[in-house]
Amino acid sequence: MSPLPTLIEALTEVQVRLQTRSSNGPRGMLNTFVHILRHDSFLGLYSGVNFTHDPFPNPPKAKVVPQLSASLLRQLTYSTTRFGVYEELKSSTTTARTSPSFPSLIAMASTSGFLGGVAGNPADVLNVRMQHDAALPAASRRNYKNAIDGLVRMTREEGWRSLFRGVLPNSMRAVLMTASQLASYDGFKRLILSHTPLDDNLSTHFSASFLAGFVATTICSPVDVIKTRVMSAKESKGVRALLINVYRAEGVAWMFRGWVPSFVRLGPHTIATFLFLEQHKKLYRRFGGFTEGQHAL
């Protein structure tokens, strides 16, 4: 398991715990880290990733082998769809002389984000449930073995509609995330190239992606909290009823519950994603024989 996905998964676990914590639960990112390590051990940070290990974990013989996980399935469905649709829409409206306006980029990103949210919803439900499982009493845990087992059990025990529980807030969150991440990245990149002496290089890509990560985290935080609460709930509740209950119990502070671990997770993830994507595009244009105007950034 590479360091970046490992860190992202641990921060996601902390974020979910903060967003779903009870009134007497640990407060703040560091306190939540300590609470998880103390009560659930190191593997408690990776409830969304399934592990198979020796039932007698003596140090010399202990084996930890990552299996198919809900988080991986989510990336394969949600991220692939939103990035693929956005790039296809953007390239189809880009010529050597013109490029889509910023409002057009927002519309394209919103469309691709919505489709990605719907495509990735089943895996997202599983991911949230598996992360939230460790915070529940042993008798209340679902104990999905892996993503496939979770999909089968959810369909069998709760019906196929359970795979799309929270699809509306999840899709809206995906719309906000994609618009604030992809469209804002392109917007910040244009501003940097137009108003600074920087060229189209790693410094520009890093700066634009860092700003995009900050914007995406802040805009998506309220919807992210709602999505987590809805998906982790044992019973189906309407979003309106959930908002009323949360506001009465916590005031407006609920909107940014888990913001710090979310930014620590999303910031580096956004930077790494766009740095890789930019290099991939350059290689694609170089070996595909395209000019700089074709398949523009």
PDB file of C-alpha atoms in Angstrom:
ATOM      1  CA  MET A   1       0.000   0.000   0.000  1.00  0.00           C
ATOM      2  CA  SER A   2       1.596   3.287  -1.100  1.00  0.00           C
ATOM      3  CA  PRO A   3       1.950   6.136   1.449  1.00  0.00           C
ATOM      4  CA  LEU A   4      -0.509   8.601  -0.161  1.00  0.00           C
ATOM      5  CA  PRO A   5      -3.594   6.306  -0.343  1.00  0.00           C
ATOM      6  CA  THR A   6      -2.737   5.014   3.152  1.00  0.00           C
ATOM      7  CA  LEU A   7      -2.677   8.535   4.614  1.00  0.00           C
ATOM      8  CA  ILE A   8      -5.823   9.531   2.709  1.00  0.00           C
ATOM      9  CA  GLU A   9      -7.735   6.522   4.044  1.00  0.00           C
ATOM     10  CA  ALA A  10      -6.679   7.279   7.642  1.00  0.00           C
ATOM     11  CA  LEU A  11      -7.702  10.941   7.340  1.00  0.00           C
ATOM     12  CA  THR A  12     -11.018   9.930   5.767  1.00  0.00           C
ATOM     13  CA  GLU A  13     -11.680   7.654   8.747  1.00  0.00           C
ATOM     14  CA  VAL A  14     -11.003  10.535  11.159  1.00  0.00           C
ATOM     15  CA  GLN A  15     -13.213  12.851   9.097  1.00  0.00           C
ATOM     16  CA  VAL A  16     -16.133  10.393   9.177  1.00  0.00           C
ATOM     17  CA  ARG A  17     -15.734   9.862  12.931  1.00  0.00           C
ATOM     18  CA  LEU A  18     -15.818  13.634  13.513  1.00  0.00           C
ATOM     19  CA  GLN A  19     -18.861  14.081  11.283  1.00  0.00           C
ATOM     20  CA  THR A  20     -20.809  11.296  13.013  1.00  0.00           C
ATOM     21  CA  ARG A  21     -19.556  11.643  16.591  1.00  0.00           C
ATOM     22  CA  SER A  22     -21.971  11.781  19.493  1.00  0.00           C
ATOM     23  CA  SER A  23     -22.094  14.691  21.926  1.00  0.00           C
ATOM     24  CA  ASN A  24     -19.656  12.946  24.289  1.00  0.00           C
ATOM     25  CA  GLY A  25     -17.256  11.855  21.551  1.00  0.00           C
ATOM     26  CA  PRO A  26     -13.707  13.137  21.082  1.00  0.00           C
ATOM     27  CA  ARG A  27     -13.354  16.663  19.710  1.00  0.00           C
ATOM     28  CA  GLY A  28     -10.825  17.736  17.119  1.00  0.00           C
ATOM     29  CA  MET A  29      -8.643  15.827  14.676  1.00  0.00           C
ATOM     30  CA  LEU A  30      -5.796  14.938  17.050  1.00  0.00           C
ATOM     31  CA  ASN A  31      -8.125  13.783  19.842  1.00  0.00           C
ATOM     32  CA  THR A  32      -9.988  11.604  17.348  1.00  0.00           C
ATOM     33  CA  PHE A  33      -6.722  10.063  16.125  1.00  0.00           C
ATOM     34  CA  VAL A  34      -5.752   9.223  19.718  1.00  0.00           C
ATOM     35  CA  HIS A  35      -9.238   7.832  20.469  1.00  0.00           C
ATOM     36  CA  ILE A  36      -9.150   5.515  17.443  1.00  0.00           C
ATOM     37  CA  LEU A  37      -5.632   4.267  18.191  1.00  0.00           C
ATOM     38  CA  ARG A  38      -6.483   3.687  21.850  1.00  0.00           C
ATOM     39  CA  HIS A  39      -9.771   1.833  21.319  1.00  0.00           C
ATOM     40  CA  ASP A  40      -9.461   0.247  17.853  1.00  0.00           C
ATOM     41  CA  SER A  41      -5.677  -0.088  17.384  1.00  0.00           C
ATOM     42  CA  PHE A  42      -3.773   1.065  14.311  1.00  0.00           C
ATOM     43  CA  LEU A  43      -6.053  -0.873  11.931  1.00  0.00           C
ATOM     44  CA  GLY A  44      -8.989   1.199  13.185  1.00  0.00           C
ATOM     45  CA  LEU A  45      -7.717   3.987  10.917  1.00  0.00           C
ATOM     46  CA  TYR A  46      -8.415   1.756   7.919  1.00  0.00           C
ATOM     47  CA  SER A  47     -11.957   0.524   8.463  1.00  0.00           C
ATOM     48  CA  GLY A  48     -12.766   1.344   4.845  1.00  0.00           C
ATOM     49  CA  VAL A  49     -10.004  -0.988   3.663  1.00  0.00           C
ATOM     50  CA  ASN A  50     -10.412  -4.658   4.382  1.00  0.00           C
ATOM     51  CA  PHE A  51      -7.525  -6.613   5.809  1.00  0.00           C
ATOM     52  CA  THR A  52      -6.887 -10.296   6.030  1.00  0.00           C
ATOM     53  CA  HIS A  53      -4.498 -11.205   8.802  1.00  0.00           C
ATOM     54  CA  ASP A  54      -3.288 -14.213  10.715  1.00  0.00           C
ATOM     55  CA  PRO A  55      -5.756 -15.003  13.546  1.00  0.00           C
ATOM     56  CA  PHE A  56      -2.724 -15.487  15.780  1.00  0.00           C
ATOM     57  CA  PRO A  57      -0.822 -12.277  15.073  1.00  0.00           C
ATOM     58  CA  ASN A  58       2.569 -13.129  16.537  1.00  0.00           C
ATOM     59  CA  PRO A  59       5.035 -10.515  15.243  1.00  0.00           C
ATOM     60  CA  PRO A  60       7.158 -12.873  13.094  1.00  0.00           C
ATOM     61  CA  LYS A  61       4.164 -14.471  11.412  1.00  0.00           C
ATOM     62  CA  ALA A  62       1.747 -11.540  11.163  1.00  0.00           C
ATOM     63  CA  LYS A  63       0.539 -10.867   7.631  1.00  0.00           C
ATOM     64  CA  VAL A  64      -1.555  -7.932   6.506  1.00  0.00           C
ATOM     65  CA  VAL A  65      -2.785  -8.247   2.926  1.00  0.00           C
ATOM     66  CA  PRO A  66      -5.065  -5.540   1.499  1.00  0.00           C
ATOM     67  CA  GLN A  67      -8.086  -6.972  -0.351  1.00  0.00           C
ATOM     68  CA  LEU A  68     -10.671  -5.384  -2.602  1.00  0.00           C
ATOM     69  CA  SER A  69     -11.970  -2.342  -0.696  1.00  0.00           C
ATOM     70  CA  ALA A  70     -14.888   0.013  -0.902  1.00  0.00           C
ATOM     71  CA  SER A  71     -12.533   2.967  -1.184  1.00  0.00           C
ATOM     72  CA  LEU A  72     -10.846   1.463  -4.244  1.00  0.00           C
ATOM     73  CA  LEU A  73     -14.210   0.641  -5.833  1.00  0.00           C
ATOM     74  CA  ARG A  74     -15.334   4.222  -5.188  1.00  0.00           C
ATOM     75  CA  GLN A  75     -12.287   5.631  -6.959  1.00  0.00           C
ATOM     76  CA  LEU A  76     -12.825   3.306  -9.912  1.00  0.00           C
ATOM     77  CA  THR A  77     -16.428   4.439 -10.344  1.00  0.00           C
ATOM     78  CA  TYR A  78     -16.762   8.001  -9.023  1.00  0.00           C
ATOM     79  CA  SER A  79     -13.385   9.497  -9.950  1.00  0.00           C
ATOM     80  CA  THR A  80     -13.075   7.796 -13.330  1.00  0.00           C
ATOM     81  CA  THR A  81     -16.533   8.986 -14.383  1.00  0.00           C
ATOM     82  CA  ARG A  82     -16.205  12.610 -13.309  1.00  0.00           C
ATOM     83  CA  PHE A  83     -12.710  13.136 -14.698  1.00  0.00           C
ATOM     84  CA  GLY A  84     -13.467  11.305 -17.945  1.00  0.00           C
ATOM     85  CA  VAL A  85     -16.727  13.147 -18.665  1.00  0.00           C
ATOM     86  CA  TYR A  86     -15.257  16.544 -17.763  1.00  0.00           C
ATOM     87  CA  GLU A  87     -12.209  16.156 -19.979  1.00  0.00           C
ATOM     88  CA  GLU A  88     -14.322  14.888 -22.863  1.00  0.00           C
ATOM     89  CA  LEU A  89     -16.763  17.810 -22.609  1.00  0.00           C
ATOM     90  CA  LYS A  90     -13.931  20.317 -22.296  1.00  0.00           C
ATOM     91  CA  SER A  91     -11.939  18.958 -25.243  1.00  0.00           C
ATOM     92  CA  SER A  92     -15.051  18.881 -27.445  1.00  0.00           C
ATOM     93  CA  THR A  93     -15.582  22.640 -26.925  1.00  0.00           C
ATOM     94  CA  THR A  94     -11.913  23.664 -27.203  1.00  0.00           C
ATOM     95  CA  THR A  95     -10.257  24.765 -30.439  1.00  0.00           C
ATOM     96  CA  ALA A  96      -6.844  26.192 -31.289  1.00  0.00           C
ATOM     97  CA  ARG A  97      -8.226  29.750 -30.888  1.00  0.00           C
ATOM     98  CA  THR A  98     -10.969  29.474 -28.305  1.00  0.00           C
ATOM     99  CA  SER A  99     -11.521  27.755 -24.997  1.00  0.00           C
ATOM    100  CA  PRO A 100     -14.655  27.436 -22.857  1.00  0.00           C
ATOM    101  CA  SER A 101     -15.481  30.290 -20.493  1.00  0.00           C
ATOM    102  CA  PHE A 102     -15.325  29.821 -16.735  1.00  0.00           C
ATOM    103  CA  PRO A 103     -19.145  29.551 -16.386  1.00  0.00           C
ATOM    104  CA  SER A 104     -19.053  26.884 -19.105  1.00  0.00           C
ATOM    105  CA  LEU A 105     -16.354  25.004 -17.196  1.00  0.00           C
ATOM    106  CA  ILE A 106     -18.528  25.107 -14.080  1.00  0.00           C
ATOM    107  CA  ALA A 107     -21.483  23.707 -16.051  1.00  0.00           C
ATOM    108  CA  MET A 108     -19.337  20.913 -17.529  1.00  0.00           C
ATOM    109  CA  ALA A 109     -17.838  20.082 -14.147  1.00  0.00           C
ATOM    110  CA  SER A 110     -21.276  20.057 -12.515  1.00  0.00           C
ATOM    111  CA  THR A 111     -22.620  17.643 -15.126  1.00  0.00           C
ATOM    112  CA  SER A 112     -19.671  15.286 -14.833  1.00  0.00           C
ATOM    113  CA  GLY A 113     -19.772  15.504 -11.044  1.00  0.00           C
ATOM    114  CA  PHE A 114     -23.452  14.554 -10.921  1.00  0.00           C
ATOM    115  CA  LEU A 115     -22.882  11.526 -13.156  1.00  0.00           C
ATOM    116  CA  GLY A 116     -19.861  10.525 -11.087  1.00  0.00           C
ATOM    117  CA  GLY A 117     -21.859  10.837  -7.868  1.00  0.00           C
ATOM    118  CA  VAL A 118     -24.573   8.511  -9.157  1.00  0.00           C
ATOM    119  CA  ALA A 119     -22.044   5.990 -10.513  1.00  0.00           C
ATOM    120  CA  GLY A 120     -20.031   5.931  -7.298  1.00  0.00           C
ATOM    121  CA  ASN A 121     -22.912   6.000  -4.804  1.00  0.00           C
ATOM    122  CA  PRO A 122     -23.049   2.245  -4.017  1.00  0.00           C
ATOM    123  CA  ALA A 123     -19.329   2.171  -3.248  1.00  0.00           C
ATOM    124  CA  ASP A 124     -19.641   5.412  -1.273  1.00  0.00           C
ATOM    125  CA  VAL A 125     -22.378   3.960   0.934  1.00  0.00           C
ATOM    126  CA  LEU A 126     -20.178   0.940   1.602  1.00  0.00           C
ATOM    127  CA  ASN A 127     -17.140   3.074   2.318  1.00  0.00           C
ATOM    128  CA  VAL A 128     -18.973   5.251   4.859  1.00  0.00           C
ATOM    129  CA  ARG A 129     -20.553   2.231   6.559  1.00  0.00           C
ATOM    130  CA  MET A 130     -17.273   0.349   6.845  1.00  0.00           C
ATOM    131  CA  GLN A 131     -15.544   3.417   8.297  1.00  0.00           C
ATOM    132  CA  HIS A 132     -18.409   4.074  10.717  1.00  0.00           C
ATOM    133  CA  ASP A 133     -18.614   0.421  11.796  1.00  0.00           C
ATOM    134  CA  ALA A 134     -15.723   0.661  14.230  1.00  0.00           C
ATOM    135  CA  ALA A 135     -17.461   3.482  16.111  1.00  0.00           C
ATOM    136  CA  LEU A 136     -20.551   1.313  16.734  1.00  0.00           C
ATOM    137  CA  PRO A 137     -21.087  -1.243  19.518  1.00  0.00           C
ATOM    138  CA  ALA A 138     -20.033  -4.756  18.479  1.00  0.00           C
ATOM    139  CA  ALA A 139     -23.649  -5.947  18.288  1.00  0.00           C
ATOM    140  CA  SER A 140     -24.609  -3.147  15.893  1.00  0.00           C
ATOM    141  CA  ARG A 141     -21.762  -3.570  13.407  1.00  0.00           C
ATOM    142  CA  ARG A 142     -22.436  -4.803   9.895  1.00  0.00           C
ATOM    143  CA  ASN A 143     -19.017  -6.432   9.451  1.00  0.00           C
ATOM    144  CA  TYR A 144     -18.873  -6.461   5.655  1.00  0.00           C
ATOM    145  CA  LYS A 145     -15.980  -8.674   4.541  1.00  0.00           C
ATOM    146  CA  ASN A 146     -15.180  -6.589   1.462  1.00  0.00           C
ATOM    147  CA  ALA A 147     -16.866  -4.420  -1.163  1.00  0.00           C
ATOM    148  CA  ILE A 148     -18.416  -7.330  -3.057  1.00  0.00           C
ATOM    149  CA  ASP A 149     -19.765  -8.893   0.132  1.00  0.00           C
ATOM    150  CA  GLY A 150     -21.163  -5.505   1.122  1.00  0.00           C
ATOM    151  CA  LEU A 151     -22.938  -4.987  -2.197  1.00  0.00           C
ATOM    152  CA  VAL A 152     -24.453  -8.478  -2.085  1.00  0.00           C
ATOM    153  CA  ARG A 153     -25.581  -8.194   1.524  1.00  0.00           C
ATOM    154  CA  MET A 154     -27.030  -4.721   1.106  1.00  0.00           C
ATOM    155  CA  THR A 155     -29.042  -5.834  -1.927  1.00  0.00           C
ATOM    156  CA  ARG A 156     -30.203  -9.020  -0.228  1.00  0.00           C
ATOM    157  CA  GLU A 157     -31.001  -7.574   3.206  1.00  0.00           C
ATOM    158  CA  GLU A 158     -32.191  -4.057   2.343  1.00  0.00           C
ATOM    159  CA  GLY A 159     -33.082  -4.158  -1.355  1.00  0.00           C
ATOM    160  CA  TRP A 160     -31.339  -2.552  -4.315  1.00  0.00           C
ATOM    161  CA  ARG A 161     -32.569   0.887  -3.282  1.00  0.00           C
ATOM    162  CA  SER A 162     -30.160   0.796  -0.341  1.00  0.00           C
ATOM    163  CA  LEU A 163     -27.292   1.080  -2.838  1.00  0.00           C
ATOM    164  CA  PHE A 164     -28.547   4.567  -3.661  1.00  0.00           C
ATOM    165  CA  ARG A 165     -29.269   5.756  -0.147  1.00  0.00           C
ATOM    166  CA  GLY A 166     -28.193   9.368   0.088  1.00  0.00           C
ATOM    167  CA  VAL A 167     -27.738   9.601  -3.690  1.00  0.00           C
ATOM    168  CA  LEU A 168     -29.159  13.143  -3.797  1.00  0.00           C
ATOM    169  CA  PRO A 169     -26.825  14.733  -1.206  1.00  0.00           C
ATOM    170  CA  ASN A 170     -23.991  12.571  -2.527  1.00  0.00           C
ATOM    171  CA  SER A 171     -24.573  13.715  -6.107  1.00  0.00           C
ATOM    172  CA  MET A 172     -24.907  17.332  -5.004  1.00  0.00           C
ATOM    173  CA  ARG A 173     -21.674  16.957  -3.078  1.00  0.00           C
ATOM    174  CA  ALA A 174     -20.077  15.484  -6.213  1.00  0.00           C
ATOM    175  CA  VAL A 175     -21.378  18.448  -8.246  1.00  0.00           C
ATOM    176  CA  LEU A 176     -19.883  20.905  -5.759  1.00  0.00           C
ATOM    177  CA  MET A 177     -16.645  18.947  -5.456  1.00  0.00           C
ATOM    178  CA  THR A 178     -16.088  18.643  -9.202  1.00  0.00           C
ATOM    179  CA  ALA A 179     -17.080  22.245  -9.948  1.00  0.00           C
ATOM    180  CA  SER A 180     -14.977  23.645  -7.107  1.00  0.00           C
ATOM    181  CA  GLN A 181     -12.052  21.335  -7.818  1.00  0.00           C
ATOM    182  CA  LEU A 182     -11.797  20.873 -11.588  1.00  0.00           C
ATOM    183  CA  ALA A 183     -13.344  24.125 -12.793  1.00  0.00           C
ATOM    184  CA  SER A 184     -11.598  26.196 -10.116  1.00  0.00           C
ATOM    185  CA  TYR A 185      -8.276  24.565 -10.990  1.00  0.00           C
ATOM    186  CA  ASP A 186      -8.638  25.592 -14.625  1.00  0.00           C
ATOM    187  CA  GLY A 187      -9.786  29.048 -13.517  1.00  0.00           C
ATOM    188  CA  PHE A 188      -6.870  29.567 -11.111  1.00  0.00           C
ATOM    189  CA  LYS A 189      -4.456  28.272 -13.729  1.00  0.00           C
ATOM    190  CA  ARG A 190      -5.695  30.811 -16.277  1.00  0.00           C
ATOM    191  CA  LEU A 191      -5.381  33.640 -13.729  1.00  0.00           C
ATOM    192  CA  ILE A 192      -1.844  32.618 -12.799  1.00  0.00           C
ATOM    193  CA  LEU A 193      -0.748  32.405 -16.431  1.00  0.00           C
ATOM    194  CA  SER A 194      -2.386  35.745 -17.261  1.00  0.00           C
ATOM    195  CA  HIS A 195      -1.381  37.828 -14.239  1.00  0.00           C
ATOM    196  CA  THR A 196       1.950  36.389 -13.097  1.00  0.00           C
ATOM    197  CA  PRO A 197       5.282  35.751 -14.831  1.00  0.00           C
ATOM    198  CA  LEU A 198       4.884  31.991 -14.281  1.00  0.00           C
ATOM    199  CA  ASP A 199       4.751  29.705 -17.296  1.00  0.00           C
ATOM    200  CA  ASP A 200       2.748  26.516 -17.774  1.00  0.00           C
ATOM    201  CA  ASN A 201       4.973  24.432 -15.503  1.00  0.00           C
ATOM    202  CA  LEU A 202       4.997  22.547 -12.208  1.00  0.00           C
ATOM    203  CA  SER A 203       4.960  25.755 -10.131  1.00  0.00           C
ATOM    204  CA  THR A 204       1.766  26.904 -11.826  1.00  0.00           C
ATOM    205  CA  HIS A 205       0.168  23.474 -11.531  1.00  0.00           C
ATOM    206  CA  PHE A 206       1.072  23.227  -7.837  1.00  0.00           C
ATOM    207  CA  SER A 207      -0.270  26.708  -7.009  1.00  0.00           C
ATOM    208  CA  ALA A 208      -3.536  26.239  -8.902  1.00  0.00           C
ATOM    209  CA  SER A 209      -4.158  22.773  -7.435  1.00  0.00           C
ATOM    210  CA  PHE A 210      -3.450  23.967  -3.869  1.00  0.00           C
ATOM    211  CA  LEU A 211      -5.999  26.780  -4.227  1.00  0.00           C
ATOM    212  CA  ALA A 212      -8.488  24.400  -5.838  1.00  0.00           C
ATOM    213  CA  GLY A 213      -8.123  22.003  -2.908  1.00  0.00           C
ATOM    214  CA  PHE A 214      -8.822  24.790  -0.403  1.00  0.00           C
ATOM    215  CA  VAL A 215     -11.912  25.971  -2.309  1.00  0.00           C
ATOM    216  CA  ALA A 216     -13.243  22.428  -2.772  1.00  0.00           C
ATOM    217  CA  THR A 217     -12.850  21.540   0.913  1.00  0.00           C
ATOM    218  CA  THR A 218     -14.648  24.673   2.111  1.00  0.00           C
ATOM    219  CA  ILE A 219     -17.535  24.526  -0.361  1.00  0.00           C
ATOM    220  CA  CYS A 220     -18.147  20.802   0.060  1.00  0.00           C
ATOM    221  CA  SER A 221     -17.901  20.616   3.849  1.00  0.00           C
ATOM    222  CA  PRO A 222     -21.629  21.134   4.681  1.00  0.00           C
ATOM    223  CA  VAL A 223     -22.825  18.659   2.042  1.00  0.00           C
ATOM    224  CA  ASP A 224     -20.115  16.196   3.065  1.00  0.00           C
ATOM    225  CA  VAL A 225     -21.369  16.193   6.653  1.00  0.00           C
ATOM    226  CA  ILE A 226     -24.966  15.618   5.492  1.00  0.00           C
ATOM    227  CA  LYS A 227     -23.888  12.822   3.144  1.00  0.00           C
ATOM    228  CA  THR A 228     -21.957  11.049   5.900  1.00  0.00           C
ATOM    229  CA  ARG A 229     -24.825  11.338   8.381  1.00  0.00           C
ATOM    230  CA  VAL A 230     -27.396  10.005   5.883  1.00  0.00           C
ATOM    231  CA  MET A 231     -25.280   7.068   4.679  1.00  0.00           C
ATOM    232  CA  SER A 232     -24.207   5.956   8.144  1.00  0.00           C
ATOM    233  CA  ALA A 233     -27.736   6.097   9.585  1.00  0.00           C
ATOM    234  CA  LYS A 234     -29.418   2.832  10.557  1.00  0.00           C
ATOM    235  CA  GLU A 235     -32.797   4.120   9.418  1.00  0.00           C
ATOM    236  CA  SER A 236     -33.774   6.134   6.373  1.00  0.00           C
ATOM    237  CA  LYS A 237     -34.314   9.820   7.176  1.00  0.00           C
ATOM    238  CA  GLY A 238     -35.103  12.731   4.921  1.00  0.00           C
ATOM    239  CA  VAL A 239     -32.443  15.380   4.408  1.00  0.00           C
ATOM    240  CA  ARG A 240     -34.779  18.086   5.718  1.00  0.00           C
ATOM    241  CA  ALA A 241     -35.462  16.227   8.973  1.00  0.00           C
ATOM    242  CA  LEU A 242     -31.740  15.541   9.363  1.00  0.00           C
ATOM    243  CA  LEU A 243     -30.860  19.222   8.885  1.00  0.00           C
ATOM    244  CA  ILE A 244     -33.426  20.303  11.476  1.00  0.00           C
ATOM    245  CA  ASN A 245     -32.153  17.810  14.051  1.00  0.00           C
ATOM    246  CA  VAL A 246     -28.499  18.663  13.450  1.00  0.00           C
ATOM    247  CA  TYR A 247     -29.110  22.410  13.607  1.00  0.00           C
ATOM    248  CA  ARG A 248     -31.061  22.116  16.857  1.00  0.00           C
ATOM    249  CA  ALA A 249     -28.321  20.000  18.438  1.00  0.00           C
ATOM    250  CA  GLU A 250     -25.196  21.730  17.118  1.00  0.00           C
ATOM    251  CA  GLY A 251     -26.097  25.097  15.597  1.00  0.00           C
ATOM    252  CA  VAL A 252     -24.219  26.206  12.473  1.00  0.00           C
ATOM    253  CA  ALA A 253     -20.945  24.609  13.622  1.00  0.00           C
ATOM    254  CA  TRP A 254     -22.010  21.297  12.019  1.00  0.00           C
ATOM    255  CA  MET A 255     -21.293  22.761   8.563  1.00  0.00           C
ATOM    256  CA  PHE A 256     -17.535  22.531   9.044  1.00  0.00           C
ATOM    257  CA  ARG A 257     -17.298  19.441  11.228  1.00  0.00           C
ATOM    258  CA  GLY A 258     -14.175  17.579  10.134  1.00  0.00           C
ATOM    259  CA  TRP A 259     -12.867  20.429   7.922  1.00  0.00           C
ATOM    260  CA  VAL A 260      -9.232  20.131   9.041  1.00  0.00           C
ATOM    261  CA  PRO A 261      -8.750  16.398   8.312  1.00  0.00           C
ATOM    262  CA  SER A 262     -10.752  16.890   5.130  1.00  0.00           C
ATOM    263  CA  PHE A 263      -8.370  19.614   3.913  1.00  0.00           C
ATOM    264  CA  VAL A 264      -5.277  17.723   5.048  1.00  0.00           C
ATOM    265  CA  ARG A 265      -6.599  14.795   3.026  1.00  0.00           C
ATOM    266  CA  LEU A 266      -8.004  16.639   0.006  1.00  0.00           C
ATOM    267  CA  GLY A 267      -5.249  19.243  -0.381  1.00  0.00           C
ATOM    268  CA  PRO A 268      -2.357  16.828  -1.085  1.00  0.00           C
ATOM    269  CA  HIS A 269      -4.713  14.550  -2.999  1.00  0.00           C
ATOM    270  CA  THR A 270      -5.779  17.417  -5.278  1.00  0.00           C
ATOM    271  CA  ILE A 271      -2.181  18.528  -5.813  1.00  0.00           C
ATOM    272  CA  ALA A 272      -0.982  15.012  -6.635  1.00  0.00           C
ATOM    273  CA  THR A 273      -3.956  14.395  -8.931  1.00  0.00           C
ATOM    274  CA  PHE A 274      -3.474  17.509 -11.040  1.00  0.00           C
ATOM    275  CA  LEU A 275       0.315  17.239 -11.187  1.00  0.00           C
ATOM    276  CA  PHE A 276      -0.059  13.703 -12.516  1.00  0.00           C
ATOM    277  CA  LEU A 277      -2.897  14.701 -14.858  1.00  0.00           C
ATOM    278  CA  GLU A 278      -0.902  17.580 -16.368  1.00  0.00           C
ATOM    279  CA  GLN A 279       2.095  15.342 -17.057  1.00  0.00           C
ATOM    280  CA  HIS A 280      -0.173  12.673 -18.502  1.00  0.00           C
ATOM    281  CA  LYS A 281      -1.752  15.227 -20.853  1.00  0.00           C
ATOM    282  CA  LYS A 282       1.643  16.426 -22.059  1.00  0.00           C
ATOM    283  CA  LEU A 283       2.778  12.879 -22.785  1.00  0.00           C
ATOM    284  CA  TYR A 284      -0.522  12.149 -24.509  1.00  0.00           C
ATOM    285  CA  ARG A 285      -0.174  15.178 -26.783  1.00  0.00           C
ATOM    286  CA  ARG A 286       3.485  14.475 -27.472  1.00  0.00           C
ATOM    287  CA  PHE A 287       3.079  10.830 -28.453  1.00  0.00           C
ATOM    288  CA  GLY A 288      -0.349  11.344 -30.004  1.00  0.00           C
ATOM    289  CA  GLY A 289       0.933  13.956 -32.418  1.00  0.00           C
ATOM    290  CA  PHE A 290      -1.433  16.697 -31.273  1.00  0.00           C
ATOM    291  CA  THR A 291      -0.607  20.394 -31.393  1.00  0.00           C
ATOM    292  CA  GLU A 292      -0.690  22.508 -28.226  1.00  0.00           C
ATOM    293  CA  GLY A 293      -4.124  23.853 -29.118  1.00  0.00           C
ATOM    294  CA  GLN A 294      -5.678  20.448 -29.458  1.00  0.00           C
ATOM    295  CA  HIS A 295      -6.802  18.730 -26.265  1.00  0.00           C
ATOM    296  CA  ALA A 296      -5.958  21.927 -24.423  1.00  0.00           C
ATOM    297  CA  LEU A 297      -5.746  22.048 -20.677  1.00  0.00           C
TER     298      LEU A 297
END
